[in-house]
């Protein structure tokens, strides 16, 4: 991608735009204050502030216009932001000329108020273009991100359109905030098929029939700790079922008109679809492998975890089996983790990350004897503590990313008969140990992580002066 002087100036818009905002806000405030005699000493500085505010506003308008020329921003918000920005520069120039000739304080006051209003509205629209519609309102209302599964129950999956009923709801809940109509990170939009096929700055997001060549799928399947993983680590993540459904949609041709029943889903996808027909949430657990529900979990214990910031959801509608996620808790300590104890007999999916796990904490985790999935990423886990987990005989998947465990520690898990997935990215397992581990766990996927996406033409830029 060739980046010319105009392209460079366009990229500087997010930097330049803050100059007139700050300078003109101060100038307008000084104008309003200096009307009072006690603040008359501010008046000599006003022409200088207006001069530099006017110049930076004009520069921001030029860079913004260039930036918009190659973008896919929402046209309505873009036009409003553009013309209000130009109006701001014009009003700043008008005020400067008034002060240069002879300050007319009765006239300057309403013009300064108009300037403040323009700065506020224009800045808000710029924030909407950058962060998405409703960004400020969400902060004021402390609106929580959608957590857990987003696909509604499908009583008759075979008869519905895969894209409309499954794919689009997932993309809307997980992706539109950054890749929707009012905001496109990396110039990528995912809110309509024509945009999905077009891709973004980093190449094709979708190649029908080829999930391995589709950037959207590759990034979803990267380890959470990878900087290229999507959604970003701090955002609500897709469930395993949702990722599997998107992968299958691309693999089957990425049609927007095909019914699920026409696509002949494989056995794994059929299980997911059966769960949707029953109203199961897809919390990442194979419900067919679970014993009968243990009955309702203690409501008070669930509420205590939720009050601490943990996410607690049933793995199926009406089920007593639970998935518990501690990623969002504020206090990552033993006291918080101990809130799990009353629910130990109900938890089958547990995620504890960025804790400093003590031996007491490990004892609490090992009480969850029905665990199927366990994530202990970045928890300072040791080989000795890892050995204590070999009593979790029902464990199917364990993630140990970012811990100082060695191959000898991992080998202690050979006694887990159901283990099928083992994630060991950023551990002390050496390259020479991988063959040993793969032989020791013949039925498991031993994942080393650290994937790298191929370098695409759009990943590099040349600056031409």
CSV table of C-alpha atoms in Angstrom, one decimal:
chain,number,residue,atom,x,y,z
A,1,UNK,CA,0.0,0.0,0.0
A,2,UNK,CA,1.5,3.3,-1.1
A,3,UNK,CA,1.2,6.1,1.5
A,4,UNK,CA,1.6,9.5,-0.1
A,5,UNK,CA,1.9,12.9,1.7
A,6,UNK,CA,-1.9,13.2,1.5
A,7,UNK,CA,-2.3,9.8,3.0
A,8,UNK,CA,0.2,10.6,5.8
A,9,UNK,CA,-1.7,13.8,6.5
A,10,UNK,CA,-5.0,11.9,6.7
A,11,UNK,CA,-3.5,9.5,9.2
A,12,UNK,CA,-2.5,12.5,11.4
A,13,UNK,CA,-6.2,13.6,11.8
A,14,UNK,CA,-6.7,11.8,15.1
A,15,UNK,CA,-3.6,13.7,16.4
A,16,UNK,CA,-4.4,17.1,14.9
A,17,UNK,CA,-8.0,17.2,15.9
A,18,UNK,CA,-7.2,17.5,19.6
A,19,UNK,CA,-5.3,20.7,19.1
A,20,UNK,CA,-8.3,23.0,18.1
A,21,UNK,CA,-10.5,21.3,20.6
A,22,UNK,CA,-8.2,22.2,23.5
A,23,UNK,CA,-7.1,25.6,22.3
A,24,UNK,CA,-10.6,26.8,21.2
A,25,UNK,CA,-12.2,25.6,24.4
A,26,UNK,CA,-9.7,27.7,26.4
A,27,UNK,CA,-10.3,30.7,24.1
A,28,UNK,CA,-14.0,30.5,24.4
A,29,UNK,CA,-13.8,30.1,28.2
A,30,UNK,CA,-11.5,33.2,28.4
A,31,UNK,CA,-13.9,35.2,26.2
A,32,UNK,CA,-16.8,34.4,28.5
A,33,UNK,CA,-14.8,35.0,31.7
A,34,UNK,CA,-13.1,38.2,30.6
A,35,UNK,CA,-16.5,39.9,30.2
A,36,UNK,CA,-16.2,40.4,34.0
A,37,UNK,CA,-13.8,43.1,35.1
A,38,UNK,CA,-12.0,40.9,37.6
A,39,UNK,CA,-10.9,38.6,34.7
A,40,UNK,CA,-10.0,41.4,32.2
A,41,UNK,CA,-6.4,40.3,32.4
A,42,UNK,CA,-7.2,37.3,30.3
A,43,UNK,CA,-8.1,39.5,27.3
A,44,UNK,CA,-4.6,39.9,25.8
A,45,UNK,CA,-4.1,36.2,25.4
A,46,UNK,CA,-7.4,35.6,23.5
A,47,UNK,CA,-6.3,36.7,20.0
A,48,UNK,CA,-3.2,34.4,20.1
A,49,UNK,CA,-5.4,31.5,21.2
A,50,UNK,CA,-8.0,32.2,18.5
A,51,UNK,CA,-5.2,32.4,15.9
A,52,UNK,CA,-3.6,29.1,16.7
A,53,UNK,CA,-7.1,27.5,17.3
A,54,UNK,CA,-8.2,28.7,13.9
A,55,UNK,CA,-5.1,27.4,12.1
A,56,UNK,CA,-5.2,24.0,13.8
A,57,UNK,CA,-9.0,23.7,13.1
A,58,UNK,CA,-8.3,24.4,9.4
A,59,UNK,CA,-5.5,21.7,9.4
A,60,UNK,CA,-7.9,19.3,11.1
A,61,UNK,CA,-10.6,19.9,8.5
A,62,UNK,CA,-8.1,19.2,5.7
A,63,UNK,CA,-6.7,16.0,7.3
A,64,UNK,CA,-10.2,14.9,8.2
A,65,UNK,CA,-11.5,15.4,4.6
A,66,UNK,CA,-8.5,13.3,3.3
A,67,UNK,CA,-9.1,10.6,5.9
A,68,UNK,CA,-12.8,10.4,5.0
A,69,UNK,CA,-12.0,10.0,1.3
A,70,UNK,CA,-10.8,6.4,1.7
A,71,UNK,CA,-13.0,5.3,4.5
A,72,UNK,CA,-16.3,3.3,5.0
A,73,UNK,CA,-17.6,5.5,7.8
A,74,UNK,CA,-21.4,5.8,8.2
A,75,UNK,CA,-22.3,8.5,5.6
A,76,UNK,CA,-24.8,10.3,7.9
A,77,UNK,CA,-22.4,10.7,10.8
A,78,UNK,CA,-19.5,11.5,8.5
A,79,UNK,CA,-21.3,14.4,6.8
A,80,UNK,CA,-22.5,15.9,10.0
A,81,UNK,CA,-19.0,15.6,11.5
A,82,UNK,CA,-17.4,17.1,8.4
A,83,UNK,CA,-19.6,20.1,8.0
A,84,UNK,CA,-19.8,20.9,11.7
A,85,UNK,CA,-16.0,20.7,11.8
A,86,UNK,CA,-15.8,23.2,8.9
A,87,UNK,CA,-18.3,25.4,10.7
A,88,UNK,CA,-16.1,25.3,13.8
A,89,UNK,CA,-13.1,26.5,11.8
A,90,UNK,CA,-15.2,29.3,10.2
A,91,UNK,CA,-16.5,30.5,13.6
A,92,UNK,CA,-13.0,30.4,15.0
A,93,UNK,CA,-11.8,32.5,12.1
A,94,UNK,CA,-14.6,34.9,12.6
A,95,UNK,CA,-13.8,35.4,16.3
A,96,UNK,CA,-10.2,35.9,15.5
A,97,UNK,CA,-11.0,38.7,12.9
A,98,UNK,CA,-13.4,40.4,15.4
A,99,UNK,CA,-10.6,40.5,18.0
A,100,UNK,CA,-8.0,41.6,15.5
A,101,UNK,CA,-10.1,44.7,14.6
A,102,UNK,CA,-12.0,45.7,17.7
A,103,UNK,CA,-13.4,43.3,20.3
A,104,UNK,CA,-17.1,43.6,20.3
A,105,UNK,CA,-17.9,42.0,23.7
A,106,UNK,CA,-21.7,41.9,23.2
A,107,UNK,CA,-21.3,40.1,19.9
A,108,UNK,CA,-18.3,37.9,21.0
A,109,UNK,CA,-20.2,36.3,23.9
A,110,UNK,CA,-22.9,34.5,21.8
A,111,UNK,CA,-20.3,33.6,19.2
A,112,UNK,CA,-18.2,32.0,21.9
A,113,UNK,CA,-21.2,30.1,23.2
A,114,UNK,CA,-21.9,28.9,19.6
A,115,UNK,CA,-18.2,27.8,19.3
A,116,UNK,CA,-18.5,25.8,22.5
A,117,UNK,CA,-21.6,24.0,21.2
A,118,UNK,CA,-20.0,23.3,17.9
A,119,UNK,CA,-16.9,21.8,19.6
A,120,UNK,CA,-19.1,19.6,21.8
A,121,UNK,CA,-21.3,18.3,19.0
A,122,UNK,CA,-18.5,17.9,16.5
A,123,UNK,CA,-16.3,16.1,19.0
A,124,UNK,CA,-19.2,13.8,19.9
A,125,UNK,CA,-19.8,12.9,16.3
A,126,UNK,CA,-16.0,12.3,15.9
A,127,UNK,CA,-16.1,9.9,18.8
A,128,UNK,CA,-19.1,8.1,17.3
A,129,UNK,CA,-17.2,7.6,14.1
A,130,UNK,CA,-14.1,6.3,16.0
A,131,UNK,CA,-15.7,4.2,18.7
A,132,UNK,CA,-19.2,3.4,17.4
A,133,UNK,CA,-22.7,4.7,17.9
A,134,UNK,CA,-23.7,4.8,21.6
A,135,UNK,CA,-20.1,4.8,22.9
A,136,UNK,CA,-20.6,7.6,25.4
A,137,UNK,CA,-24.1,6.5,26.4
A,138,UNK,CA,-22.8,3.0,27.2
A,139,UNK,CA,-20.2,4.5,29.5
A,140,UNK,CA,-22.8,6.7,31.3
A,141,UNK,CA,-25.2,3.8,31.7
A,142,UNK,CA,-22.4,1.3,32.6
A,143,UNK,CA,-23.9,-1.0,30.0
A,144,UNK,CA,-22.5,-4.4,30.2
A,145,UNK,CA,-21.2,-6.2,27.2
A,146,UNK,CA,-23.1,-9.2,25.9
A,147,UNK,CA,-21.6,-12.2,27.7
A,148,UNK,CA,-22.3,-15.8,27.1
A,149,UNK,CA,-24.1,-17.2,24.1
A,150,UNK,CA,-26.1,-14.9,21.8
A,151,UNK,CA,-27.9,-17.3,19.5
A,152,UNK,CA,-31.5,-17.6,20.4
A,153,UNK,CA,-33.2,-21.0,20.6
A,154,UNK,CA,-33.9,-22.6,17.3
A,155,UNK,CA,-36.8,-25.1,17.7
A,156,UNK,CA,-36.5,-26.4,14.1
A,157,UNK,CA,-32.9,-25.6,13.0
A,158,UNK,CA,-33.1,-27.4,9.7
A,159,UNK,CA,-35.8,-25.1,8.4
A,160,UNK,CA,-34.1,-21.7,9.1
A,161,UNK,CA,-31.5,-19.8,7.2
A,162,UNK,CA,-28.0,-20.3,8.6
A,163,UNK,CA,-26.8,-16.8,8.0
A,164,UNK,CA,-29.9,-14.9,9.3
A,165,UNK,CA,-30.6,-17.1,12.3
A,166,UNK,CA,-27.1,-18.0,13.4
A,167,UNK,CA,-24.2,-16.2,11.7
A,168,UNK,CA,-25.6,-12.6,11.7
A,169,UNK,CA,-26.6,-12.7,15.4
A,170,UNK,CA,-23.1,-13.8,16.4
A,171,UNK,CA,-21.5,-11.1,14.3
A,172,UNK,CA,-23.9,-8.5,15.6
A,173,UNK,CA,-23.2,-9.3,19.2
A,174,UNK,CA,-19.4,-9.8,19.0
A,175,UNK,CA,-18.2,-7.8,16.0
A,176,UNK,CA,-20.4,-4.8,15.0
A,177,UNK,CA,-19.1,-2.6,17.8
A,178,UNK,CA,-15.7,-2.4,16.0
A,179,UNK,CA,-16.7,-3.5,12.5
A,180,UNK,CA,-20.2,-2.1,12.0
A,181,UNK,CA,-21.8,0.8,10.1
A,182,UNK,CA,-20.5,3.6,12.3
A,183,UNK,CA,-17.0,2.2,13.0
A,184,UNK,CA,-14.6,0.1,11.0
A,185,UNK,CA,-11.3,-0.8,12.6
A,186,UNK,CA,-8.8,-1.7,9.9
A,187,UNK,CA,-11.4,-0.6,7.4
A,188,UNK,CA,-13.3,-3.9,7.9
A,189,UNK,CA,-17.1,-4.0,8.0
A,190,UNK,CA,-18.9,-7.2,9.0
A,191,UNK,CA,-22.5,-5.9,9.0
A,192,UNK,CA,-23.4,-6.9,5.5
A,193,UNK,CA,-22.2,-9.7,3.2
A,194,UNK,CA,-20.8,-7.3,0.5
A,195,UNK,CA,-18.5,-5.8,3.1
A,196,UNK,CA,-17.5,-9.1,4.6
A,197,UNK,CA,-16.4,-10.3,1.2
A,198,UNK,CA,-14.5,-7.1,0.5
A,199,UNK,CA,-12.3,-7.5,3.6
A,200,UNK,CA,-10.2,-4.8,5.1
A,201,UNK,CA,-6.7,-3.4,5.3
A,202,UNK,CA,-5.2,-6.8,6.2
A,203,UNK,CA,-6.7,-8.7,3.3
A,204,UNK,CA,-9.6,-11.0,2.9
A,205,UNK,CA,-11.8,-11.6,5.9
A,206,UNK,CA,-13.8,-14.4,4.2
A,207,UNK,CA,-12.9,-16.9,1.5
A,208,UNK,CA,-16.1,-19.0,1.0
A,209,UNK,CA,-15.3,-22.7,1.4
A,210,UNK,CA,-11.8,-22.0,2.8
A,211,UNK,CA,-11.8,-21.2,6.6
A,212,UNK,CA,-8.1,-21.6,6.7
A,213,UNK,CA,-7.7,-18.7,4.3
A,214,UNK,CA,-10.4,-16.5,5.9
A,215,UNK,CA,-8.9,-13.9,8.2
A,216,UNK,CA,-12.0,-13.7,10.3
A,217,UNK,CA,-11.9,-17.4,11.2
A,218,UNK,CA,-8.1,-17.6,11.6
A,219,UNK,CA,-8.2,-14.7,14.2
A,220,UNK,CA,-11.1,-16.3,16.1
A,221,UNK,CA,-9.1,-19.5,16.5
A,222,UNK,CA,-5.9,-18.0,17.6
A,223,UNK,CA,-5.0,-18.3,21.3
A,224,UNK,CA,-6.6,-15.6,23.5
A,225,UNK,CA,-3.2,-14.3,24.4
A,226,UNK,CA,-2.2,-13.6,20.8
A,227,UNK,CA,-2.3,-10.0,19.8
A,228,UNK,CA,-4.0,-11.0,16.6
A,229,UNK,CA,-6.8,-12.8,18.3
A,230,UNK,CA,-10.3,-11.4,17.8
A,231,UNK,CA,-12.3,-10.3,19.6
A,232,UNK,CA,-9.6,-8.5,21.7
A,233,UNK,CA,-8.8,-10.2,25.0
A,234,UNK,CA,-10.7,-7.6,27.1
A,235,UNK,CA,-13.9,-8.1,25.1
A,236,UNK,CA,-16.6,-10.7,25.5
A,237,UNK,CA,-15.5,-13.8,23.7
A,238,UNK,CA,-17.3,-16.2,21.4
A,239,UNK,CA,-18.2,-19.6,22.9
A,240,UNK,CA,-16.7,-22.7,21.4
A,241,UNK,CA,-20.1,-23.5,19.8
A,242,UNK,CA,-20.3,-20.1,18.2
A,243,UNK,CA,-16.7,-20.4,16.7
A,244,UNK,CA,-17.6,-23.9,15.5
A,245,UNK,CA,-20.7,-22.6,13.8
A,246,UNK,CA,-18.9,-19.8,12.0
A,247,UNK,CA,-16.2,-22.1,10.9
A,248,UNK,CA,-18.8,-24.5,9.5
A,249,UNK,CA,-20.6,-21.7,7.7
A,250,UNK,CA,-17.5,-20.6,5.9
A,251,UNK,CA,-16.5,-24.2,5.2
A,252,UNK,CA,-19.9,-24.9,3.7
A,253,UNK,CA,-19.7,-22.0,1.3
A,254,UNK,CA,-20.7,-18.9,3.4
A,255,UNK,CA,-24.1,-18.8,1.8
A,256,UNK,CA,-26.7,-16.2,2.9
A,257,UNK,CA,-29.6,-18.0,1.5
A,258,UNK,CA,-29.0,-21.7,2.4
A,259,UNK,CA,-31.1,-23.4,5.1
A,260,UNK,CA,-29.3,-25.3,7.7
A,261,UNK,CA,-30.9,-28.6,6.7
A,262,UNK,CA,-29.7,-28.2,3.1
A,263,UNK,CA,-26.0,-28.0,4.2
A,264,UNK,CA,-25.7,-31.5,5.7
A,265,UNK,CA,-24.0,-30.7,9.0
A,266,UNK,CA,-21.3,-33.1,10.3
A,267,UNK,CA,-21.7,-35.0,13.6
A,268,UNK,CA,-20.1,-32.3,15.7
A,269,UNK,CA,-22.2,-29.4,14.2
A,270,UNK,CA,-25.3,-31.6,14.5
A,271,UNK,CA,-24.7,-31.8,18.3
A,272,UNK,CA,-24.4,-28.1,18.5
A,273,UNK,CA,-27.6,-27.6,16.5
A,274,UNK,CA,-29.4,-30.2,18.6
A,275,UNK,CA,-28.4,-28.1,21.7
A,276,UNK,CA,-29.9,-25.0,20.0
A,277,UNK,CA,-33.1,-26.8,19.4
A,278,UNK,CA,-33.3,-27.6,23.1
A,279,UNK,CA,-32.4,-24.1,24.1
A,280,UNK,CA,-28.9,-25.0,25.3
A,281,UNK,CA,-26.6,-22.0,25.7
A,282,UNK,CA,-23.5,-23.4,24.2
A,283,UNK,CA,-21.3,-22.5,27.1
A,284,UNK,CA,-18.5,-24.6,25.7
A,285,UNK,CA,-19.4,-28.0,27.3
A,286,UNK,CA,-20.5,-31.2,25.5
A,287,UNK,CA,-23.8,-31.6,27.3
A,288,UNK,CA,-24.2,-35.1,26.0
A,289,UNK,CA,-21.2,-36.2,28.1
A,290,UNK,CA,-22.7,-34.8,31.3
A,291,UNK,CA,-24.5,-36.9,33.9
A,292,UNK,CA,-28.1,-35.9,34.9
A,293,UNK,CA,-28.4,-32.4,36.3
A,294,UNK,CA,-27.6,-32.2,40.0
A,295,UNK,CA,-30.6,-29.9,40.6
A,296,UNK,CA,-30.8,-26.2,41.1
A,297,UNK,CA,-27.6,-24.5,42.3
A,298,UNK,CA,-27.7,-22.4,45.5
A,299,UNK,CA,-29.0,-19.0,44.4
A,300,UNK,CA,-27.2,-17.2,47.2
A,301,UNK,CA,-23.9,-18.7,46.1
A,302,UNK,CA,-24.4,-17.7,42.5
A,303,UNK,CA,-25.4,-14.1,43.5
A,304,UNK,CA,-22.3,-13.8,45.7
A,305,UNK,CA,-20.1,-14.8,42.7
A,306,UNK,CA,-21.9,-12.4,40.4
A,307,UNK,CA,-21.6,-9.6,43.0
A,308,UNK,CA,-17.8,-10.2,43.0
A,309,UNK,CA,-17.8,-9.7,39.2
A,310,UNK,CA,-17.7,-13.4,38.1
A,311,UNK,CA,-19.9,-14.6,35.2
A,312,UNK,CA,-22.1,-17.6,36.1
A,313,UNK,CA,-24.3,-19.2,33.4
A,314,UNK,CA,-26.0,-22.6,33.1
A,315,UNK,CA,-24.6,-24.8,30.3
A,316,UNK,CA,-28.2,-25.5,29.2
A,317,UNK,CA,-31.6,-24.1,29.7
A,318,UNK,CA,-32.9,-25.3,33.1
A,319,UNK,CA,-29.7,-27.2,33.9
A,320,UNK,CA,-28.0,-27.1,37.3
A,321,UNK,CA,-24.6,-27.5,35.6
A,322,UNK,CA,-22.7,-24.2,35.5
A,323,UNK,CA,-19.9,-22.4,33.6
A,324,UNK,CA,-18.1,-19.9,35.9
A,325,UNK,CA,-15.7,-17.2,34.6
A,326,UNK,CA,-13.5,-15.2,37.0
A,327,UNK,CA,-11.9,-13.0,34.3
A,328,UNK,CA,-14.0,-9.9,35.2
A,329,UNK,CA,-13.6,-10.0,39.0
A,330,UNK,CA,-11.9,-7.0,40.6
A,331,UNK,CA,-10.1,-8.8,43.5
A,332,UNK,CA,-8.2,-11.8,42.2
A,333,UNK,CA,-7.4,-13.4,45.5
A,334,UNK,CA,-8.2,-16.5,47.6
A,335,UNK,CA,-11.2,-14.8,49.3
A,336,UNK,CA,-12.9,-14.3,45.9
A,337,UNK,CA,-12.1,-17.8,44.7
A,338,UNK,CA,-13.5,-19.3,47.9
A,339,UNK,CA,-16.9,-18.1,46.8
A,340,UNK,CA,-16.8,-21.0,44.3
A,341,UNK,CA,-16.8,-23.6,47.1
A,342,UNK,CA,-20.6,-23.8,47.6
A,343,UNK,CA,-21.0,-24.5,43.9
A,344,UNK,CA,-18.2,-27.0,43.5
A,345,UNK,CA,-20.6,-29.8,42.7
A,346,UNK,CA,-22.3,-27.8,39.9
A,347,UNK,CA,-19.3,-26.4,38.0
A,348,UNK,CA,-18.3,-28.1,34.7
A,349,UNK,CA,-16.6,-25.2,33.0
A,350,UNK,CA,-14.2,-23.0,35.0
A,351,UNK,CA,-12.0,-20.0,33.9
A,352,UNK,CA,-9.6,-18.6,36.4
A,353,UNK,CA,-7.0,-16.2,34.9
A,354,UNK,CA,-4.4,-13.7,36.1
A,355,UNK,CA,-4.7,-15.0,39.7
A,356,UNK,CA,-1.7,-15.8,42.0
A,357,UNK,CA,-2.9,-19.3,42.8
A,358,UNK,CA,-2.0,-20.7,46.2
A,359,UNK,CA,-2.2,-24.3,47.4
A,360,UNK,CA,-5.4,-23.4,49.2
A,361,UNK,CA,-6.8,-22.1,45.9
A,362,UNK,CA,-5.9,-25.3,44.1
A,363,UNK,CA,-7.8,-27.3,46.8
A,364,UNK,CA,-10.9,-25.3,46.0
A,365,UNK,CA,-10.6,-26.0,42.3
A,366,UNK,CA,-10.0,-29.7,42.8
A,367,UNK,CA,-13.3,-29.9,44.7
A,368,UNK,CA,-15.0,-29.3,41.4
A,369,UNK,CA,-14.8,-33.0,40.5
A,370,UNK,CA,-17.2,-32.7,37.5
A,371,UNK,CA,-15.1,-30.2,35.7
A,372,UNK,CA,-14.9,-30.7,31.9
A,373,UNK,CA,-13.1,-27.5,30.9
A,374,UNK,CA,-10.5,-25.6,33.0
A,375,UNK,CA,-8.6,-22.5,32.1
A,376,UNK,CA,-5.8,-21.5,34.5
A,377,UNK,CA,-3.9,-19.0,32.3
A,378,UNK,CA,-1.3,-16.7,33.9
A,379,UNK,CA,-1.9,-18.0,37.4
A,380,UNK,CA,1.7,-18.7,38.5
A,381,UNK,CA,0.8,-22.4,38.5
A,382,UNK,CA,3.7,-24.7,39.5
A,383,UNK,CA,4.4,-28.3,38.6
A,384,UNK,CA,3.5,-29.4,42.2
A,385,UNK,CA,0.2,-27.6,42.0
A,386,UNK,CA,-0.5,-29.1,38.6
A,387,UNK,CA,0.0,-32.6,40.0
A,388,UNK,CA,-2.9,-31.9,42.4
A,389,UNK,CA,-5.3,-31.6,39.4
A,390,UNK,CA,-4.8,-35.2,38.4
A,391,UNK,CA,-7.9,-36.1,40.5
A,392,UNK,CA,-10.2,-34.3,38.1
A,393,UNK,CA,-11.0,-37.5,36.2
A,394,UNK,CA,-13.7,-35.9,34.1
A,395,UNK,CA,-11.5,-33.1,32.7
A,396,UNK,CA,-11.7,-32.9,28.9
A,397,UNK,CA,-9.7,-29.6,28.3
A,398,UNK,CA,-7.2,-27.7,30.3
A,399,UNK,CA,-5.4,-24.4,29.3
A,400,UNK,CA,-2.1,-23.6,31.1
A,401,UNK,CA,-1.0,-20.6,29.0
A,402,UNK,CA,1.5,-18.3,30.6
A,403,UNK,CA,2.5,-20.5,33.5
A,404,UNK,CA,6.0,-21.8,34.4
A,405,UNK,CA,5.0,-25.5,34.3
A,406,UNK,CA,7.4,-27.9,32.7
A,407,UNK,CA,7.0,-31.0,30.6
A,408,UNK,CA,7.5,-33.2,33.7
A,409,UNK,CA,4.7,-31.3,35.4
A,410,UNK,CA,2.4,-31.8,32.5
A,411,UNK,CA,3.1,-35.5,32.3
A,412,UNK,CA,1.4,-35.9,35.7
A,413,UNK,CA,-1.9,-35.3,33.8
A,414,UNK,CA,-1.5,-38.6,31.9
A,415,UNK,CA,-3.8,-40.1,34.6
A,416,UNK,CA,-6.8,-38.1,33.2
A,417,UNK,CA,-8.6,-40.5,31.0
A,418,UNK,CA,-10.9,-38.0,29.3
A,419,UNK,CA,-8.3,-35.3,28.5
A,420,UNK,CA,-8.6,-34.2,24.8
A,421,UNK,CA,-7.2,-30.7,24.7
A,422,UNK,CA,-4.0,-29.4,26.4
A,423,UNK,CA,-3.0,-25.8,25.8
A,424,UNK,CA,0.6,-25.0,26.7
A,425,UNK,CA,1.5,-21.7,25.0
A,426,UNK,CA,4.1,-19.6,26.8
A,427,UNK,CA,5.1,-22.3,29.3
A,428,UNK,CA,8.5,-23.8,30.3
A,429,UNK,CA,7.8,-26.7,28.0
A,430,UNK,CA,10.8,-26.8,25.6
A,431,UNK,CA,10.7,-27.6,21.9
A,432,UNK,CA,12.4,-30.9,22.5
A,433,UNK,CA,9.5,-31.9,24.8
A,434,UNK,CA,6.7,-31.7,22.4
A,435,UNK,CA,7.2,-35.1,20.8
A,436,UNK,CA,7.3,-36.6,24.3
A,437,UNK,CA,4.0,-35.0,25.3
A,438,UNK,CA,2.3,-35.9,22.1
A,439,UNK,CA,3.3,-39.5,22.6
A,440,UNK,CA,2.2,-39.3,26.3
A,441,UNK,CA,-1.2,-37.9,25.3
A,442,UNK,CA,-2.1,-39.8,22.1
A,443,UNK,CA,-5.8,-39.0,22.3
A,444,UNK,CA,-5.3,-35.3,23.1
A,445,UNK,CA,-4.6,-32.2,21.1
A,446,UNK,CA,-1.4,-30.8,22.5
A,447,UNK,CA,-1.4,-27.1,21.5
A,448,UNK,CA,1.8,-25.1,21.6
A,449,UNK,CA,0.2,-21.8,20.5
A,450,UNK,CA,2.3,-19.0,19.2
A,451,UNK,CA,0.7,-19.0,15.8
A,452,UNK,CA,1.6,-16.3,13.3
A,453,UNK,CA,-0.6,-15.1,10.5
A,454,UNK,CA,1.0,-14.9,7.1
A,455,UNK,CA,2.3,-11.5,6.1
A,456,UNK,CA,-0.1,-9.9,3.7
A,457,UNK,CA,0.6,-7.1,1.1
A,458,UNK,CA,-1.5,-4.7,3.1
A,459,UNK,CA,0.5,-5.2,6.3
A,460,UNK,CA,3.3,-2.9,5.3
A,461,UNK,CA,3.3,0.6,4.1
A,462,UNK,CA,5.7,2.7,2.1
A,463,UNK,CA,5.9,6.5,2.8
A,464,UNK,CA,6.6,8.6,-0.3
A,465,UNK,CA,7.7,12.1,0.1
